[in-house]
Amino acid sequence: MERGKTSSEDAKILGVVVHGTKEELIELINNPLIKATSFGVITDPIY
């Protein structure tokens, strides 16, 4: 492997982005794989 290059087998997952409705995201509560959460942008539809 070249310096500075990581293969997909060696890559570590540092985080993910999850989006969905409130009902869809509620299903993730108490999921043991989730260690921490933060909300980025929360919007309400204007139209």
PDB file of C-alpha atoms in Angstrom, residues 13-18:
ATOM      1  CA  ILE A  13     -15.485   4.327  10.652  1.00  0.00           C
ATOM      2  CA  LEU A  14     -15.212   7.592  12.562  1.00  0.00           C
ATOM      3  CA  GLY A  15     -18.831   8.632  12.244  1.00  0.00           C
ATOM      4  CA  VAL A  16     -21.924   8.601  10.124  1.00  0.00           C
ATOM      5  CA  VAL A  17     -24.688  10.983   9.136  1.00  0.00           C
ATOM      6  CA  VAL A  18     -28.224   9.770   9.705  1.00  0.00           C
TER       7      VAL A  18
END
